[in-house]
mmCIF file with all atom_site columns, C-alpha atoms in Angstrom:
data_model
loop_
_atom_site.group_PDB
_atom_site.id
_atom_site.type_symbol
_atom_site.label_atom_id
_atom_site.label_alt_id
_atom_site.label_comp_id
_atom_site.label_asym_id
_atom_site.label_entity_id
_atom_site.label_seq_id
_atom_site.pdbx_PDB_ins_code
_atom_site.Cartn_x
_atom_site.Cartn_y
_atom_site.Cartn_z
_atom_site.occupancy
_atom_site.B_iso_or_equiv
_atom_site.pdbx_formal_charge
_atom_site.auth_seq_id
_atom_site.auth_comp_id
_atom_site.auth_asym_id
_atom_site.auth_atom_id
_atom_site.pdbx_PDB_model_num
ATOM 1   C CA . MET W 1 1   ? 3.620   -13.415 -3.257  1.00 56.00 ? 22  MET W CA 1
ATOM 2   C CA . SER W 1 2   ? 0.087   -12.752 -2.158  1.00 82.00 ? 23  SER W CA 1
ATOM 3   C CA . ARG W 1 3   ? -2.243  -10.271 -3.749  1.00 89.00 ? 24  ARG W CA 1
ATOM 4   C CA . THR W 1 4   ? -4.280  -10.372 -0.542  1.00 89.00 ? 25  THR W CA 1
ATOM 5   C CA . HIS W 1 5   ? -1.419  -9.108  1.614   1.00 88.00 ? 26  HIS W CA 1
ATOM 6   C CA . LEU W 1 6   ? -0.291  -6.562  -0.966  1.00 92.00 ? 27  LEU W CA 1
ATOM 7   C CA . GLN W 1 7   ? -3.825  -5.206  -1.275  1.00 92.00 ? 28  GLN W CA 1
ATOM 8   C CA . ARG W 1 8   ? -4.290  -5.249  2.518   1.00 90.00 ? 29  ARG W CA 1
ATOM 9   C CA . ALA W 1 9   ? -1.150  -3.148  2.993   1.00 91.00 ? 30  ALA W CA 1
ATOM 10  C CA . ALA W 1 10  ? -2.103  -0.646  0.271   1.00 94.00 ? 31  ALA W CA 1
ATOM 11  C CA . TYR W 1 11  ? -5.628  -0.410  1.683   1.00 91.00 ? 32  TYR W CA 1
ATOM 12  C CA . HIS W 1 12  ? -4.534  0.281   5.261   1.00 88.00 ? 33  HIS W CA 1
ATOM 13  C CA . LEU W 1 13  ? -1.970  2.812   4.082   1.00 91.00 ? 34  LEU W CA 1
ATOM 14  C CA . SER W 1 14  ? -4.623  4.602   2.032   1.00 90.00 ? 35  SER W CA 1
ATOM 15  C CA . LEU W 1 15  ? -7.023  5.112   4.923   1.00 87.00 ? 36  LEU W CA 1
ATOM 16  C CA . PRO W 1 16  ? -7.280  8.714   6.010   1.00 79.00 ? 37  PRO W CA 1
ATOM 17  C CA . GLY W 1 17  ? -5.696  9.215   9.369   1.00 77.00 ? 38  GLY W CA 1
ATOM 18  C CA . SER W 1 18  ? -2.549  8.952   11.335  1.00 74.00 ? 39  SER W CA 1
ATOM 19  C CA . LEU W 1 19  ? -0.209  6.870   9.127   1.00 85.00 ? 40  LEU W CA 1
ATOM 20  C CA . ALA W 1 20  ? -0.684  9.046   6.069   1.00 83.00 ? 41  ALA W CA 1
ATOM 21  C CA . GLU W 1 21  ? -0.645  12.214  8.159   1.00 84.00 ? 42  GLU W CA 1
ATOM 22  C CA . ARG W 1 22  ? 2.535   11.242  9.999   1.00 89.00 ? 43  ARG W CA 1
ATOM 23  C CA . HIS W 1 23  ? 4.325   10.254  6.797   1.00 91.00 ? 44  HIS W CA 1
ATOM 24  C CA . PRO W 1 24  ? 3.090   12.579  4.027   1.00 90.00 ? 45  PRO W CA 1
ATOM 25  C CA . GLY W 1 25  ? 4.586   11.607  0.687   1.00 91.00 ? 46  GLY W CA 1
ATOM 26  C CA . ASP W 1 26  ? 6.597   8.786   2.267   1.00 94.00 ? 47  ASP W CA 1
ATOM 27  C CA . PRO W 1 27  ? 4.959   5.391   1.745   1.00 94.00 ? 48  PRO W CA 1
ATOM 28  C CA . ALA W 1 28  ? 8.150   3.605   2.869   1.00 95.00 ? 49  ALA W CA 1
ATOM 29  C CA . ALA W 1 29  ? 7.998   5.148   6.343   1.00 95.00 ? 50  ALA W CA 1
ATOM 30  C CA . ALA W 1 30  ? 4.250   4.561   6.556   1.00 93.00 ? 51  ALA W CA 1
ATOM 31  C CA . LEU W 1 31  ? 4.718   0.891   5.594   1.00 93.00 ? 52  LEU W CA 1
ATOM 32  C CA . ALA W 1 32  ? 7.425   0.461   8.226   1.00 93.00 ? 53  ALA W CA 1
ATOM 33  C CA . GLU W 1 33  ? 5.089   1.839   10.886  1.00 90.00 ? 54  GLU W CA 1
ATOM 34  C CA . LEU W 1 34  ? 2.179   -0.293  9.641   1.00 89.00 ? 55  LEU W CA 1
ATOM 35  C CA . ARG W 1 35  ? 4.343   -3.413  9.818   1.00 88.00 ? 56  ARG W CA 1
ATOM 36  C CA . ALA W 1 36  ? 5.390   -2.548  13.374  1.00 87.00 ? 57  ALA W CA 1
ATOM 37  C CA . ILE W 1 37  ? 1.755   -2.064  14.371  1.00 82.00 ? 58  ILE W CA 1
ATOM 38  C CA . THR W 1 38  ? 0.518   -5.282  12.791  1.00 80.00 ? 59  THR W CA 1
ATOM 39  C CA . GLN W 1 39  ? 3.300   -7.332  14.364  1.00 78.00 ? 60  GLN W CA 1
ATOM 40  C CA . GLY W 1 40  ? 2.711   -5.866  17.803  1.00 71.00 ? 61  GLY W CA 1
ATOM 41  C CA . GLU W 1 41  ? 1.317   -7.872  20.678  1.00 68.00 ? 62  GLU W CA 1
ATOM 42  C CA . PRO W 1 42  ? -2.148  -6.232  20.941  1.00 65.00 ? 63  PRO W CA 1
ATOM 43  C CA . LEU W 1 43  ? -3.142  -7.066  17.364  1.00 58.00 ? 64  LEU W CA 1
ATOM 44  C CA . ALA W 1 44  ? -1.436  -10.440 17.365  1.00 58.00 ? 65  ALA W CA 1
ATOM 45  C CA . SER W 1 45  ? -3.595  -11.476 20.323  1.00 59.00 ? 66  SER W CA 1
ATOM 46  C CA . LEU W 1 46  ? -6.864  -10.686 18.510  1.00 57.00 ? 67  LEU W CA 1
ATOM 47  C CA . ARG W 1 47  ? -7.579  -14.013 16.867  1.00 59.00 ? 68  ARG W CA 1
ATOM 48  C CA . GLY W 1 48  ? -10.645 -12.817 14.962  1.00 60.00 ? 69  GLY W CA 1
ATOM 49  C CA . ILE W 1 49  ? -8.783  -10.055 13.143  1.00 62.00 ? 70  ILE W CA 1
ATOM 50  C CA . ASP W 1 50  ? -6.210  -11.003 10.527  1.00 66.00 ? 71  ASP W CA 1
ATOM 51  C CA . MET W 1 51  ? -3.830  -8.095  10.094  1.00 70.00 ? 72  MET W CA 1
ATOM 52  C CA . ARG W 1 52  ? -0.814  -10.091 8.914   1.00 74.00 ? 73  ARG W CA 1
ATOM 53  C CA . LEU W 1 53  ? 1.209   -8.439  6.171   1.00 83.00 ? 74  LEU W CA 1
ATOM 54  C CA . GLU W 1 54  ? 3.272   -11.181 4.606   1.00 87.00 ? 75  GLU W CA 1
ATOM 55  C CA . LEU W 1 55  ? 4.934   -9.172  1.869   1.00 91.00 ? 76  LEU W CA 1
ATOM 56  C CA . THR W 1 56  ? 7.922   -10.235 -0.164  1.00 92.00 ? 77  THR W CA 1
ATOM 57  C CA . ASP W 1 57  ? 10.803  -7.780  -0.362  1.00 93.00 ? 78  ASP W CA 1
ATOM 58  C CA . GLU W 1 58  ? 9.710   -6.994  -3.915  1.00 95.00 ? 79  GLU W CA 1
ATOM 59  C CA . GLU W 1 59  ? 6.133   -6.232  -2.847  1.00 95.00 ? 80  GLU W CA 1
ATOM 60  C CA . ALA W 1 60  ? 7.294   -4.075  0.049   1.00 93.00 ? 81  ALA W CA 1
ATOM 61  C CA . GLY W 1 61  ? 9.572   -2.259  -2.392  1.00 95.00 ? 82  GLY W CA 1
ATOM 62  C CA . LEU W 1 62  ? 6.670   -1.484  -4.728  1.00 96.00 ? 83  LEU W CA 1
ATOM 63  C CA . ILE W 1 63  ? 4.782   0.109   -1.865  1.00 95.00 ? 84  ILE W CA 1
ATOM 64  C CA . ALA W 1 64  ? 7.859   1.897   -0.542  1.00 95.00 ? 85  ALA W CA 1
ATOM 65  C CA . VAL W 1 65  ? 8.505   3.666   -3.852  1.00 96.00 ? 86  VAL W CA 1
ATOM 66  C CA . GLY W 1 66  ? 4.810   4.199   -4.598  1.00 96.00 ? 87  GLY W CA 1
ATOM 67  C CA . ASP W 1 67  ? 4.807   2.180   -7.834  1.00 97.00 ? 88  ASP W CA 1
ATOM 68  C CA . VAL W 1 68  ? 1.056   2.336   -8.395  1.00 97.00 ? 89  VAL W CA 1
ATOM 69  C CA . ALA W 1 69  ? 1.278   0.881   -11.909 1.00 97.00 ? 90  ALA W CA 1
ATOM 70  C CA . ALA W 1 70  ? 2.969   -2.242  -10.533 1.00 97.00 ? 91  ALA W CA 1
ATOM 71  C CA . LEU W 1 71  ? 0.372   -2.502  -7.756  1.00 97.00 ? 92  LEU W CA 1
ATOM 72  C CA . TYR W 1 72  ? -2.355  -2.378  -10.392 1.00 96.00 ? 93  TYR W CA 1
ATOM 73  C CA . ARG W 1 73  ? -0.586  -4.972  -12.547 1.00 96.00 ? 94  ARG W CA 1
ATOM 74  C CA . ARG W 1 74  ? -0.355  -7.286  -9.544  1.00 95.00 ? 95  ARG W CA 1
ATOM 75  C CA . GLY W 1 75  ? -4.112  -7.179  -9.111  1.00 95.00 ? 96  GLY W CA 1
ATOM 76  C CA . VAL W 1 76  ? -4.609  -4.602  -6.385  1.00 96.00 ? 97  VAL W CA 1
ATOM 77  C CA . HIS W 1 77  ? -8.117  -3.217  -6.827  1.00 96.00 ? 98  HIS W CA 1
ATOM 78  C CA . PRO W 1 78  ? -8.125  0.026   -8.863  1.00 96.00 ? 99  PRO W CA 1
ATOM 79  C CA . ASN W 1 79  ? -9.970  1.920   -6.113  1.00 96.00 ? 100 ASN W CA 1
ATOM 80  C CA . VAL W 1 80  ? -7.346  0.890   -3.561  1.00 96.00 ? 101 VAL W CA 1
ATOM 81  C CA . VAL W 1 81  ? -4.582  1.970   -5.955  1.00 97.00 ? 102 VAL W CA 1
ATOM 82  C CA . ARG W 1 82  ? -6.316  5.313   -6.552  1.00 96.00 ? 103 ARG W CA 1
ATOM 83  C CA . ASN W 1 83  ? -6.781  5.965   -2.839  1.00 95.00 ? 104 ASN W CA 1
ATOM 84  C CA . PHE W 1 84  ? -3.196  4.940   -2.040  1.00 95.00 ? 105 PHE W CA 1
ATOM 85  C CA . ALA W 1 85  ? -1.938  7.302   -4.743  1.00 96.00 ? 106 ALA W CA 1
ATOM 86  C CA . GLY W 1 86  ? -4.101  10.139  -3.457  1.00 94.00 ? 107 GLY W CA 1
ATOM 87  C CA . VAL W 1 87  ? -2.948  9.817   0.134   1.00 92.00 ? 108 VAL W CA 1
ATOM 88  C CA . PHE W 1 88  ? 0.719   9.939   -0.871  1.00 94.00 ? 109 PHE W CA 1
ATOM 89  C CA . GLY W 1 89  ? 0.383   12.588  -3.595  1.00 93.00 ? 110 GLY W CA 1
ATOM 90  C CA . ILE W 1 90  ? 1.124   10.251  -6.505  1.00 95.00 ? 111 ILE W CA 1
ATOM 91  C CA . ASP W 1 91  ? -0.354  11.096  -9.915  1.00 96.00 ? 112 ASP W CA 1
ATOM 92  C CA . TYR W 1 92  ? -1.642  7.627   -10.715 1.00 94.00 ? 113 TYR W CA 1
ATOM 93  C CA . VAL W 1 93  ? -2.960  8.599   -14.160 1.00 94.00 ? 114 VAL W CA 1
ATOM 94  C CA . ALA W 1 94  ? 0.499   9.826   -15.184 1.00 95.00 ? 115 ALA W CA 1
ATOM 95  C CA . ALA W 1 95  ? 2.079   6.700   -13.665 1.00 95.00 ? 116 ALA W CA 1
ATOM 96  C CA . TYR W 1 96  ? -0.324  4.471   -15.619 1.00 95.00 ? 117 TYR W CA 1
ATOM 97  C CA . ARG W 1 97  ? 0.392   6.395   -18.809 1.00 94.00 ? 118 ARG W CA 1
ATOM 98  C CA . GLU W 1 98  ? 4.153   6.158   -18.280 1.00 94.00 ? 119 GLU W CA 1
ATOM 99  C CA . ALA W 1 99  ? 3.834   2.397   -17.699 1.00 93.00 ? 120 ALA W CA 1
ATOM 100 C CA . GLY W 1 100 ? 1.790   1.955   -20.884 1.00 92.00 ? 121 GLY W CA 1
ATOM 101 C CA . LEU W 1 101 ? -1.471  1.230   -19.077 1.00 89.00 ? 122 LEU W CA 1
ATOM 102 C CA . ARG W 1 102 ? -3.223  4.255   -20.606 1.00 75.00 ? 123 ARG W CA 1
ATOM 103 C CA . ASP W 1 103 ? -2.813  5.639   -24.061 1.00 69.00 ? 124 ASP W CA 1
ATOM 104 C CA . ASP W 1 104 ? -4.787  8.884   -23.925 1.00 64.00 ? 125 ASP W CA 1
#
C-alpha cells in the first residue's frame, strides 16, 4: 500500500475536466480510464513525469466505491478528499459522520 499512489489517483480524478465529465458519479469508470491513460505508451516514455498508479485491489476498491472516509483514514489529504467527493457528488461530511469521524 502506498499513500502516495492512493493520493495521486484521488487527486487526478478530482481535477475538473474530462475524466469527471465523462464519468459523472462513477469513480470506478473514471479510475479505469485513468489507469489506462497512465499505463499508455506516451506517458510511460516521459521519464521526468511519474504518473504510476500502483494501487492494491483494496485501494482501487475504495476509490471505485467512493469511500471518502477510508481515503481520509489512509492519509489522503483532506482537500484532495473534499475535491474528489465534490467531483463525484459524494457528501463527504455525511460520509465522515457515518464513519464516526465527525460527531456534530
